[in-house]
Amino acid sequence: MKNFKSSFAYGLGAFGHDAFYGMLNGYLIMFVTSVLFAGGSKTYMAQMIAAVTLIITVVRIVELFMDPLLGGMIDSIHTKHSKYAPWIAGMATISAVLSLLVFSNLFGLSTSNGPLYLTIFAVIFTVFYISYSIKDIAFWGMLPALSTSSDGRGVIATFARIGSTVGGNAVALIYVYVLTLFSGSSTFNQRGWTGFILLIAAVQLIGAYAAALMTKEDKSVVNHPAEHMKISAVFKTLAKNDQLLWMALSYLIFAFGNNIFNNLMIYFFRYILNAQDMWKYVGLIGMATGFVSIVSFPLISKFLKRRQIMITGILAIALSFIVFLFARNSLLALGAYVIFDLANPLVFMIVVLVISDSVEYGQLKTGSRSEAATSSIRPMVDKFGGAIGGVVTGFVATSLGMTGNTTAKDIPASADLTFRVITFVIPAILAIIFLIIYMSKVKLTEAKHDEIVKELAAQAQQGGK
């Protein structure tokens, strides 16, 4: 019952966390390109969009290099009862409050005083993103601390992935409805975006406090508290973990393509298919298929090994991109999304589990256990992919004229083709490259991890005699 309580609470935390991440990663650029500078000239709008996109990108890239250090800080500074709960709850509160300012025109400064707006925005976004990142690292760093067995982690990760899948897709499901409701019309305005952000921020807070207060960290002989490590030691420990690094490198390639695809999907429905009203079905399909995919993961794992699941998942994703490439109506596009979102959660599960298992791999190889610093690598990769994906999204939106009040009728055929190549062909190629690297370099299987845990347990028992 305690394990179920922790798993459920962690899943609830993942629901709010990924809803918030989906809002930040998928809708911030849409807010910037469509509403933030509305009322200004086209030249002013283009210049300010470029400036804001640059600020966001620089902050995200600079911050991601801090992630291992933030992970080391979390590993070293914790309370008697919990390593992660204070970080999760505290940083969730700060990022929730600041999100309201990030998604605002700062009381009209965005159009009345551009330089002042950019200065204040840069400061607010920096604090906001660092607080979000600390919470992100702490949340996913908690996973290997809740269980040391592959099976136990599989169950907890299943709850987490169900929560994150439903949470992330719920944002797409409610996006048009909530913005229309608060805006008062289908022409979205600042009031609509504020209502939207308030709702997502509240959901994130509820999930964060559930994860912080209702989970129970494992206190086995293997999962002992990490000692305080110097900055140089953190990087040396991670650098010696070759399985972590290969998994991170391959996933970085995949995440880059995935972020381009995910960020541009809403533009695809709005400006290419002229079917913004159908966008809610993307969220509904993602929620349903993602739920089915993750719930079936424990059963699938009984018949297929991780490597087999990975091969099947990536090939299915590549197939979905091919269907998207030729889709000329929303129904075919939604069909392609069914294929994509049945496979994508399974791929993500394998990535999370391999990185979690690399905690013990690194512990055996270096003698130092670092849950948060090791686990920070996956969010770091996601954020880097998100940062570059955001640049691509901003570039595509501005260069192809998908800004302001532009409609699908204004998009020429040449822009349509360019958009499809960037959104579907490039991610498909990157997914195949990811699979090749994973299959050739990542050797940390379920059986290998079980051997490592047994060896660590034996070492700990011998050391305690």
Short mmCIF file of C-alpha atoms in Angstrom, two decimals:
data_model
loop_
_atom_site.label_atom_id
_atom_site.label_comp_id
_atom_site.label_asym_id
_atom_site.label_seq_id
_atom_site.Cartn_x
_atom_site.Cartn_y
_atom_site.Cartn_z
CA MET A 1 0.00 0.00 0.00
CA LYS A 2 2.88 2.35 0.81
CA ASN A 3 4.47 1.60 -2.54
CA PHE A 4 1.16 2.30 -4.27
CA LYS A 5 0.80 5.57 -2.36
CA SER A 6 4.27 6.72 -3.39
CA SER A 7 3.76 5.61 -6.98
CA PHE A 8 0.38 7.35 -7.23
CA ALA A 9 1.69 10.55 -5.65
CA TYR A 10 4.70 10.54 -7.93
CA GLY A 11 2.42 10.02 -10.92
CA LEU A 12 0.27 12.95 -9.80
CA GLY A 13 3.42 15.03 -9.53
CA ALA A 14 4.40 14.00 -13.06
CA PHE A 15 0.94 15.04 -14.29
CA GLY A 16 1.40 18.60 -13.05
CA HIS A 17 5.07 18.72 -13.95
CA ASP A 18 4.56 17.76 -17.59
CA ALA A 19 1.51 19.96 -17.96
CA PHE A 20 3.72 22.86 -16.87
CA TYR A 21 6.56 21.72 -19.14
CA GLY A 22 4.15 21.40 -22.06
CA MET A 23 2.94 24.94 -21.45
CA LEU A 24 6.50 26.27 -21.31
CA ASN A 25 7.98 24.28 -24.16
CA GLY A 26 5.05 24.17 -26.54
CA TYR A 27 3.15 27.42 -26.01
CA LEU A 28 5.57 30.13 -24.92
CA ILE A 29 6.77 30.72 -28.48
CA MET A 30 3.17 30.68 -29.71
CA PHE A 31 2.33 33.36 -27.14
CA VAL A 32 5.35 35.43 -28.19
CA THR A 33 4.68 35.18 -31.93
CA SER A 34 0.91 35.72 -31.82
CA VAL A 35 -0.09 37.98 -28.92
CA LEU A 36 2.83 39.55 -27.07
CA PHE A 37 3.63 42.27 -29.60
CA ALA A 38 0.25 42.55 -31.29
CA GLY A 39 -0.49 46.17 -32.10
CA GLY A 40 3.04 47.02 -33.16
CA SER A 41 4.28 47.27 -36.73
CA LYS A 42 5.39 44.13 -38.58
CA THR A 43 9.00 45.28 -38.41
CA TYR A 44 8.80 45.93 -34.67
CA MET A 45 7.06 42.60 -34.13
CA ALA A 46 9.74 40.69 -36.06
CA GLN A 47 12.56 42.43 -34.20
CA MET A 48 11.05 41.86 -30.77
CA ILE A 49 10.17 38.23 -31.49
CA ALA A 50 13.78 37.65 -32.52
CA ALA A 51 15.06 39.37 -29.38
CA VAL A 52 12.80 37.44 -26.99
CA THR A 53 13.60 34.15 -28.74
CA LEU A 54 17.32 34.92 -28.37
CA ILE A 55 16.94 35.67 -24.65
CA ILE A 56 15.00 32.46 -24.06
CA THR A 57 17.54 30.40 -26.01
CA VAL A 58 20.61 31.89 -24.30
CA VAL A 59 19.14 31.45 -20.82
CA ARG A 60 18.13 27.84 -21.51
CA ILE A 61 21.50 26.89 -22.99
CA VAL A 62 23.56 28.60 -20.27
CA GLU A 63 21.39 27.10 -17.54
CA LEU A 64 21.53 23.55 -18.83
CA PHE A 65 25.30 23.45 -18.25
CA MET A 66 24.50 24.19 -14.60
CA ASP A 67 22.23 21.14 -14.29
CA PRO A 68 24.88 18.65 -13.09
CA LEU A 69 26.00 21.21 -10.49
CA LEU A 70 22.41 21.76 -9.38
CA GLY A 71 22.04 18.00 -9.19
CA GLY A 72 25.18 17.77 -7.06
CA MET A 73 23.77 20.47 -4.79
CA ILE A 74 20.53 18.54 -4.37
CA ASP A 75 22.48 15.34 -3.66
CA SER A 76 24.52 17.06 -0.95
CA ILE A 77 21.94 19.31 0.74
CA HIS A 78 18.86 17.60 2.09
CA THR A 79 16.79 17.22 5.23
CA LYS A 80 16.77 14.23 7.57
CA HIS A 81 13.47 12.94 6.19
CA SER A 82 13.75 13.76 2.49
CA LYS A 83 16.36 14.71 -0.08
CA TYR A 84 13.92 15.91 -2.70
CA ALA A 85 10.64 17.12 -1.17
CA PRO A 86 11.80 20.64 -0.13
CA TRP A 87 13.28 21.33 -3.55
CA ILE A 88 10.22 20.07 -5.40
CA ALA A 89 7.69 22.05 -3.36
CA GLY A 90 9.74 25.24 -3.02
CA MET A 91 10.83 25.57 -6.62
CA ALA A 92 7.36 24.67 -7.90
CA THR A 93 5.95 27.61 -5.96
CA ILE A 94 8.49 30.09 -7.29
CA SER A 95 8.20 28.96 -10.92
CA ALA A 96 4.39 28.96 -10.76
CA VAL A 97 4.29 32.58 -9.59
CA LEU A 98 6.87 33.80 -12.10
CA SER A 99 5.15 32.01 -15.00
CA LEU A 100 2.38 34.60 -14.78
CA LEU A 101 4.92 37.33 -15.52
CA VAL A 102 6.71 35.39 -18.24
CA PHE A 103 3.42 34.95 -20.11
CA SER A 104 2.48 38.61 -19.89
CA ASN A 105 3.22 41.89 -21.65
CA LEU A 106 4.49 43.29 -18.31
CA PHE A 107 1.70 45.82 -18.03
CA GLY A 108 2.02 46.99 -21.64
CA LEU A 109 5.80 47.42 -21.73
CA SER A 110 6.13 44.95 -24.62
CA THR A 111 4.71 47.55 -27.01
CA SER A 112 5.25 50.84 -25.15
CA ASN A 113 8.93 50.42 -24.20
CA GLY A 114 10.68 47.55 -25.96
CA PRO A 115 14.19 47.91 -24.44
CA LEU A 116 12.85 48.10 -20.88
CA TYR A 117 10.56 45.14 -21.51
CA LEU A 118 13.44 43.02 -22.81
CA THR A 119 15.62 43.89 -19.81
CA ILE A 120 12.97 43.02 -17.23
CA PHE A 121 11.90 39.92 -19.16
CA ALA A 122 15.50 38.64 -19.25
CA VAL A 123 15.79 38.89 -15.46
CA ILE A 124 12.39 37.33 -14.75
CA PHE A 125 12.87 34.51 -17.24
CA THR A 126 16.33 33.67 -15.85
CA VAL A 127 15.04 33.32 -12.28
CA PHE A 128 11.95 31.50 -13.50
CA TYR A 129 13.88 28.99 -15.59
CA ILE A 130 16.49 28.24 -12.93
CA SER A 131 13.78 27.58 -10.34
CA TYR A 132 11.92 25.37 -12.80
CA SER A 133 15.14 23.50 -13.60
CA ILE A 134 15.95 22.81 -9.95
CA LYS A 135 12.47 21.41 -9.49
CA ASP A 136 12.80 19.38 -12.70
CA ILE A 137 16.09 17.81 -11.55
CA ALA A 138 14.77 17.11 -8.06
CA PHE A 139 11.57 15.56 -9.36
CA TRP A 140 13.18 13.12 -11.78
CA GLY A 141 16.10 12.57 -9.40
CA MET A 142 13.59 11.19 -6.94
CA LEU A 143 12.79 8.21 -9.19
CA PRO A 144 15.94 6.14 -8.48
CA ALA A 145 15.58 7.04 -4.79
CA LEU A 146 12.10 5.50 -4.56
CA SER A 147 13.35 2.01 -5.52
CA THR A 148 16.65 0.32 -6.36
CA SER A 149 15.21 -2.63 -8.33
CA SER A 150 14.51 -2.55 -12.08
CA ASP A 151 11.02 -3.98 -11.52
CA GLY A 152 10.21 -1.47 -8.78
CA ARG A 153 11.39 1.39 -10.89
CA GLY A 154 9.40 0.06 -13.81
CA VAL A 155 6.19 0.28 -11.76
CA ILE A 156 6.94 3.77 -10.44
CA ALA A 157 8.06 4.96 -13.87
CA THR A 158 4.83 3.59 -15.32
CA PHE A 159 2.77 5.71 -12.91
CA ALA A 160 5.00 8.69 -13.67
CA ARG A 161 4.74 8.27 -17.40
CA ILE A 162 0.95 7.87 -17.21
CA GLY A 163 0.81 11.11 -15.27
CA SER A 164 3.17 12.96 -17.59
CA THR A 165 1.45 11.66 -20.72
CA VAL A 166 -2.01 12.67 -19.51
CA GLY A 167 -0.74 15.97 -18.13
CA GLY A 168 1.22 16.94 -21.21
CA ASN A 169 -1.61 16.08 -23.58
CA ALA A 170 -4.28 17.66 -21.39
CA VAL A 171 -2.70 21.04 -22.20
CA ALA A 172 -3.34 20.49 -25.90
CA LEU A 173 -6.85 19.26 -25.11
CA ILE A 174 -7.87 22.39 -23.19
CA TYR A 175 -5.73 24.96 -25.03
CA VAL A 176 -8.32 26.29 -27.49
CA TYR A 177 -11.25 25.98 -25.07
CA VAL A 178 -9.57 27.75 -22.13
CA LEU A 179 -8.06 30.53 -24.24
CA THR A 180 -11.37 31.11 -25.98
CA LEU A 181 -13.20 31.15 -22.65
CA PHE A 182 -10.92 33.69 -20.98
CA SER A 183 -10.33 35.74 -24.14
CA GLY A 184 -14.06 36.05 -24.80
CA SER A 185 -13.61 35.04 -28.45
CA SER A 186 -11.59 32.79 -30.75
CA THR A 187 -9.14 35.67 -31.25
CA PHE A 188 -6.87 35.01 -28.29
CA ASN A 189 -5.70 37.93 -26.17
CA GLN A 190 -3.60 38.59 -23.06
CA ARG A 191 -6.55 37.94 -20.73
CA GLY A 192 -7.02 34.53 -22.29
CA TRP A 193 -3.36 33.60 -21.88
CA THR A 194 -3.37 34.73 -18.24
CA GLY A 195 -6.31 32.45 -17.45
CA PHE A 196 -4.60 29.58 -19.25
CA ILE A 197 -1.35 30.02 -17.30
CA LEU A 198 -3.16 30.36 -13.97
CA LEU A 199 -4.84 27.01 -14.52
CA ILE A 200 -1.65 25.17 -15.52
CA ALA A 201 0.37 26.75 -12.69
CA ALA A 202 -2.25 25.62 -10.16
CA VAL A 203 -2.17 22.06 -11.52
CA GLN A 204 1.61 22.03 -11.24
CA LEU A 205 1.49 23.15 -7.61
CA ILE A 206 -1.01 20.46 -6.62
CA GLY A 207 1.13 17.75 -8.22
CA ALA A 208 4.35 19.07 -6.74
CA TYR A 209 3.01 19.11 -3.18
CA ALA A 210 1.52 15.64 -3.63
CA ALA A 211 4.91 14.27 -4.73
CA ALA A 212 6.72 16.12 -1.95
CA LEU A 213 4.41 15.08 0.90
CA MET A 214 3.14 11.62 -0.08
CA THR A 215 6.19 9.76 -1.44
CA LYS A 216 8.58 7.62 0.59
CA GLU A 217 12.24 7.38 -0.40
CA ASP A 218 13.96 3.99 -0.15
CA LYS A 219 16.61 3.63 2.58
CA SER A 220 18.33 0.40 1.52
CA VAL A 221 22.01 -0.45 1.98
CA VAL A 222 22.56 0.34 -1.69
CA ASN A 223 20.70 3.64 -1.71
CA HIS A 224 22.73 5.40 0.95
CA PRO A 225 22.90 9.22 1.05
CA ALA A 226 25.42 10.78 -1.30
CA GLU A 227 28.40 12.49 0.26
CA HIS A 228 29.11 16.13 -0.46
CA MET A 229 31.08 16.38 -3.70
CA LYS A 230 33.12 19.23 -5.06
CA ILE A 231 32.17 20.68 -8.44
CA SER A 232 35.07 18.96 -10.16
CA ALA A 233 34.09 15.62 -8.58
CA VAL A 234 30.55 15.86 -9.93
CA PHE A 235 31.77 16.20 -13.50
CA LYS A 236 34.45 13.52 -13.07
CA THR A 237 31.88 11.07 -11.73
CA LEU A 238 29.51 11.70 -14.64
CA ALA A 239 32.34 11.59 -17.18
CA LYS A 240 33.32 8.08 -16.07
CA ASN A 241 29.76 6.80 -16.52
CA ASP A 242 30.02 5.79 -20.18
CA GLN A 243 26.55 4.23 -20.30
CA LEU A 244 24.98 7.45 -19.05
CA LEU A 245 26.90 9.49 -21.62
CA TRP A 246 26.02 7.28 -24.58
CA MET A 247 22.37 7.25 -23.56
CA ALA A 248 22.45 11.04 -23.17
CA LEU A 249 24.15 11.62 -26.53
CA SER A 250 21.74 9.42 -28.44
CA TYR A 251 18.72 10.86 -26.63
CA LEU A 252 19.92 14.41 -27.35
CA ILE A 253 19.65 13.69 -31.07
CA PHE A 254 16.17 12.24 -30.63
CA ALA A 255 15.02 15.06 -28.32
CA PHE A 256 16.14 17.69 -30.82
CA GLY A 257 13.93 16.20 -33.52
CA ASN A 258 11.07 15.53 -31.14
CA ASN A 259 11.03 19.12 -29.90
CA ILE A 260 10.96 20.48 -33.44
CA PHE A 261 8.02 18.21 -34.22
CA ASN A 262 6.10 18.92 -31.01
CA ASN A 263 6.62 22.69 -31.13
CA LEU A 264 5.55 23.00 -34.76
CA MET A 265 2.52 20.70 -34.58
CA ILE A 266 0.21 23.48 -33.47
CA TYR A 267 1.46 25.62 -36.38
CA PHE A 268 0.80 22.64 -38.68
CA PHE A 269 -2.85 22.48 -37.66
CA ARG A 270 -3.32 26.25 -37.62
CA TYR A 271 -1.39 27.44 -40.67
CA ILE A 272 -1.00 24.38 -42.93
CA LEU A 273 -4.17 22.32 -42.43
CA ASN A 274 -6.35 25.30 -41.45
CA ALA A 275 -7.78 23.16 -38.65
CA GLN A 276 -7.04 24.89 -35.36
CA ASP A 277 -10.40 23.70 -34.00
CA MET A 278 -9.16 20.11 -34.44
CA TRP A 279 -6.15 20.75 -32.19
CA LYS A 280 -8.08 19.61 -29.13
CA TYR A 281 -8.24 16.13 -30.63
CA VAL A 282 -4.44 15.99 -30.63
CA GLY A 283 -4.58 16.30 -26.86
CA LEU A 284 -7.40 13.78 -26.59
CA ILE A 285 -5.62 11.24 -28.80
CA GLY A 286 -2.32 11.79 -27.04
CA MET A 287 -3.96 11.28 -23.68
CA ALA A 288 -5.78 8.10 -24.71
CA THR A 289 -3.03 6.44 -26.74
CA GLY A 290 -0.34 7.50 -24.29
CA PHE A 291 -2.32 6.01 -21.43
CA VAL A 292 -2.80 2.74 -23.31
CA SER A 293 0.87 2.66 -24.27
CA ILE A 294 2.21 3.18 -20.75
CA VAL A 295 -0.33 0.95 -19.00
CA SER A 296 0.67 -1.83 -21.36
CA PHE A 297 4.40 -1.29 -20.76
CA PRO A 298 4.69 -3.75 -17.81
CA LEU A 299 2.93 -6.42 -19.87
CA ILE A 300 5.01 -5.68 -22.97
CA SER A 301 8.15 -5.89 -20.84
CA LYS A 302 7.32 -9.48 -19.93
CA PHE A 303 7.59 -10.50 -23.57
CA LEU A 304 10.05 -8.00 -25.04
CA LYS A 305 13.35 -6.67 -23.75
CA ARG A 306 14.08 -2.96 -23.68
CA ARG A 307 16.13 -3.07 -26.86
CA GLN A 308 13.32 -4.79 -28.75
CA ILE A 309 10.80 -2.24 -27.49
CA MET A 310 13.13 0.57 -28.56
CA ILE A 311 13.49 -0.77 -32.11
CA THR A 312 9.74 -1.18 -32.51
CA GLY A 313 9.03 2.25 -31.05
CA ILE A 314 11.47 4.19 -33.24
CA LEU A 315 10.36 2.46 -36.44
CA ALA A 316 6.72 3.28 -35.58
CA ILE A 317 7.64 6.93 -34.96
CA ALA A 318 9.47 7.12 -38.30
CA LEU A 319 6.37 5.68 -39.99
CA SER A 320 4.16 8.31 -38.37
CA PHE A 321 6.41 11.09 -39.69
CA ILE A 322 6.07 9.70 -43.22
CA VAL A 323 2.26 9.77 -42.90
CA PHE A 324 2.40 13.34 -41.55
CA LEU A 325 4.57 14.38 -44.49
CA PHE A 326 1.84 13.51 -46.98
CA ALA A 327 -1.20 14.39 -44.84
CA ARG A 328 -3.45 16.99 -46.49
CA ASN A 329 -6.32 16.86 -44.02
CA SER A 330 -6.68 16.76 -40.27
CA LEU A 331 -8.10 13.22 -40.14
CA LEU A 332 -5.00 11.69 -41.70
CA ALA A 333 -2.81 13.84 -39.47
CA LEU A 334 -4.69 12.64 -36.39
CA GLY A 335 -4.25 9.06 -37.58
CA ALA A 336 -0.50 9.63 -37.84
CA TYR A 337 -0.53 11.08 -34.34
CA VAL A 338 -2.14 7.89 -33.02
CA ILE A 339 0.86 5.93 -34.32
CA PHE A 340 3.34 8.48 -32.95
CA ASP A 341 1.85 8.66 -29.47
CA LEU A 342 1.50 4.92 -29.07
CA ALA A 343 5.25 4.59 -29.65
CA ASN A 344 6.78 7.74 -28.17
CA PRO A 345 5.92 7.05 -24.50
CA LEU A 346 7.56 3.61 -24.74
CA VAL A 347 10.76 5.12 -26.10
CA PHE A 348 10.78 7.71 -23.32
CA MET A 349 10.24 4.97 -20.70
CA ILE A 350 13.32 3.10 -21.91
CA VAL A 351 15.40 6.28 -21.79
CA VAL A 352 14.26 7.09 -18.24
CA LEU A 353 14.89 3.55 -17.00
CA VAL A 354 18.35 3.28 -18.55
CA ILE A 355 19.41 6.63 -17.07
CA SER A 356 17.96 5.61 -13.67
CA ASP A 357 19.85 2.30 -13.82
CA SER A 358 23.05 4.16 -14.67
CA VAL A 359 22.98 5.54 -11.10
CA GLU A 360 24.05 2.13 -9.80
CA TYR A 361 26.34 1.58 -12.78
CA GLY A 362 28.16 4.81 -11.93
CA GLN A 363 28.17 3.95 -8.23
CA LEU A 364 29.87 0.62 -8.90
CA LYS A 365 32.36 2.12 -11.31
CA THR A 366 33.36 5.22 -9.33
CA GLY A 367 32.43 4.42 -5.72
CA SER A 368 30.20 7.51 -5.53
CA ARG A 369 26.40 7.51 -5.73
CA SER A 370 24.78 10.58 -7.23
CA GLU A 371 21.07 10.22 -7.96
CA ALA A 372 20.16 13.81 -8.72
CA ALA A 373 23.31 14.69 -10.68
CA THR A 374 22.97 11.55 -12.79
CA SER A 375 19.24 11.97 -13.26
CA SER A 376 19.77 15.64 -14.18
CA ILE A 377 21.28 14.55 -17.48
CA ARG A 378 17.92 13.56 -18.98
CA PRO A 379 16.15 16.85 -18.13
CA MET A 380 19.29 18.68 -19.27
CA VAL A 381 19.08 16.96 -22.64
CA ASP A 382 15.35 17.69 -22.88
CA LYS A 383 15.94 21.35 -22.12
CA PHE A 384 18.75 21.62 -24.64
CA GLY A 385 16.55 20.00 -27.27
CA GLY A 386 13.75 22.33 -26.23
CA ALA A 387 16.00 25.39 -26.49
CA ILE A 388 17.19 24.53 -29.99
CA GLY A 389 13.68 23.47 -30.94
CA GLY A 390 12.45 26.88 -29.76
CA VAL A 391 14.96 28.62 -32.02
CA VAL A 392 13.83 26.53 -34.97
CA THR A 393 10.17 27.23 -34.13
CA GLY A 394 10.72 30.97 -33.93
CA PHE A 395 12.72 30.95 -37.16
CA VAL A 396 10.10 28.88 -39.01
CA ALA A 397 7.22 31.03 -37.74
CA THR A 398 8.82 34.33 -38.71
CA SER A 399 10.48 33.24 -41.98
CA LEU A 400 7.33 31.54 -43.29
CA GLY A 401 5.03 34.35 -42.16
CA MET A 402 3.20 32.40 -39.44
CA THR A 403 2.82 35.33 -37.03
CA GLY A 404 0.17 37.76 -35.82
CA ASN A 405 -3.18 37.43 -37.58
CA THR A 406 -1.88 35.44 -40.56
CA THR A 407 -4.20 32.63 -41.70
CA ALA A 408 -3.65 29.36 -43.58
CA LYS A 409 -4.85 31.02 -46.81
CA ASP A 410 -1.85 33.35 -46.66
CA ILE A 411 0.71 30.51 -46.66
CA PRO A 412 2.11 29.73 -50.17
CA ALA A 413 2.81 26.19 -51.44
CA SER A 414 6.57 26.67 -51.20
CA ALA A 415 6.28 27.53 -47.50
CA ASP A 416 4.06 24.47 -47.02
CA LEU A 417 6.76 22.17 -48.43
CA THR A 418 9.55 23.81 -46.41
CA PHE A 419 7.48 23.49 -43.26
CA ARG A 420 6.81 19.78 -43.83
CA VAL A 421 10.48 18.97 -44.44
CA ILE A 422 11.58 20.74 -41.25
CA THR A 423 8.74 19.36 -39.13
CA PHE A 424 8.67 15.73 -40.29
CA VAL A 425 11.67 14.71 -42.44
CA ILE A 426 14.41 16.05 -40.16
CA PRO A 427 12.92 14.48 -36.97
CA ALA A 428 12.55 11.13 -38.78
CA ILE A 429 16.23 11.12 -39.77
CA LEU A 430 17.29 12.07 -36.24
CA ALA A 431 15.16 9.29 -34.73
CA ILE A 432 16.93 6.67 -36.87
CA ILE A 433 20.36 8.06 -35.91
CA PHE A 434 19.29 7.84 -32.25
CA LEU A 435 18.35 4.18 -32.66
CA ILE A 436 21.67 3.31 -34.33
CA ILE A 437 23.70 4.86 -31.51
CA TYR A 438 21.53 3.30 -28.81
CA MET A 439 21.79 -0.19 -30.26
CA SER A 440 25.54 -0.02 -30.80
CA LYS A 441 26.67 1.71 -27.60
CA VAL A 442 24.13 1.29 -24.76
CA LYS A 443 24.75 -2.07 -23.06
CA LEU A 444 23.03 -1.48 -19.71
CA THR A 445 20.27 -4.10 -19.94
CA GLU A 446 17.87 -5.23 -17.24
CA ALA A 447 20.00 -8.30 -16.48
CA LYS A 448 23.18 -6.23 -16.29
CA HIS A 449 21.58 -3.82 -13.84
CA ASP A 450 20.37 -6.66 -11.60
CA GLU A 451 23.95 -7.96 -11.43
CA ILE A 452 25.22 -4.50 -10.48
CA VAL A 453 22.67 -4.08 -7.66
CA LYS A 454 23.59 -7.48 -6.21
CA GLU A 455 27.28 -6.61 -6.30
CA LEU A 456 26.67 -3.24 -4.63
CA ALA A 457 24.57 -4.90 -1.91
CA ALA A 458 27.35 -7.42 -1.27
CA GLN A 459 29.93 -4.64 -1.04
CA ALA A 460 27.74 -2.65 1.37
CA GLN A 461 27.22 -5.68 3.63
CA GLN A 462 30.93 -6.45 3.68
CA GLY A 463 31.73 -2.85 4.51
CA GLY A 464 29.27 -2.91 7.40
CA LYS A 465 30.90 -5.91 9.08
#
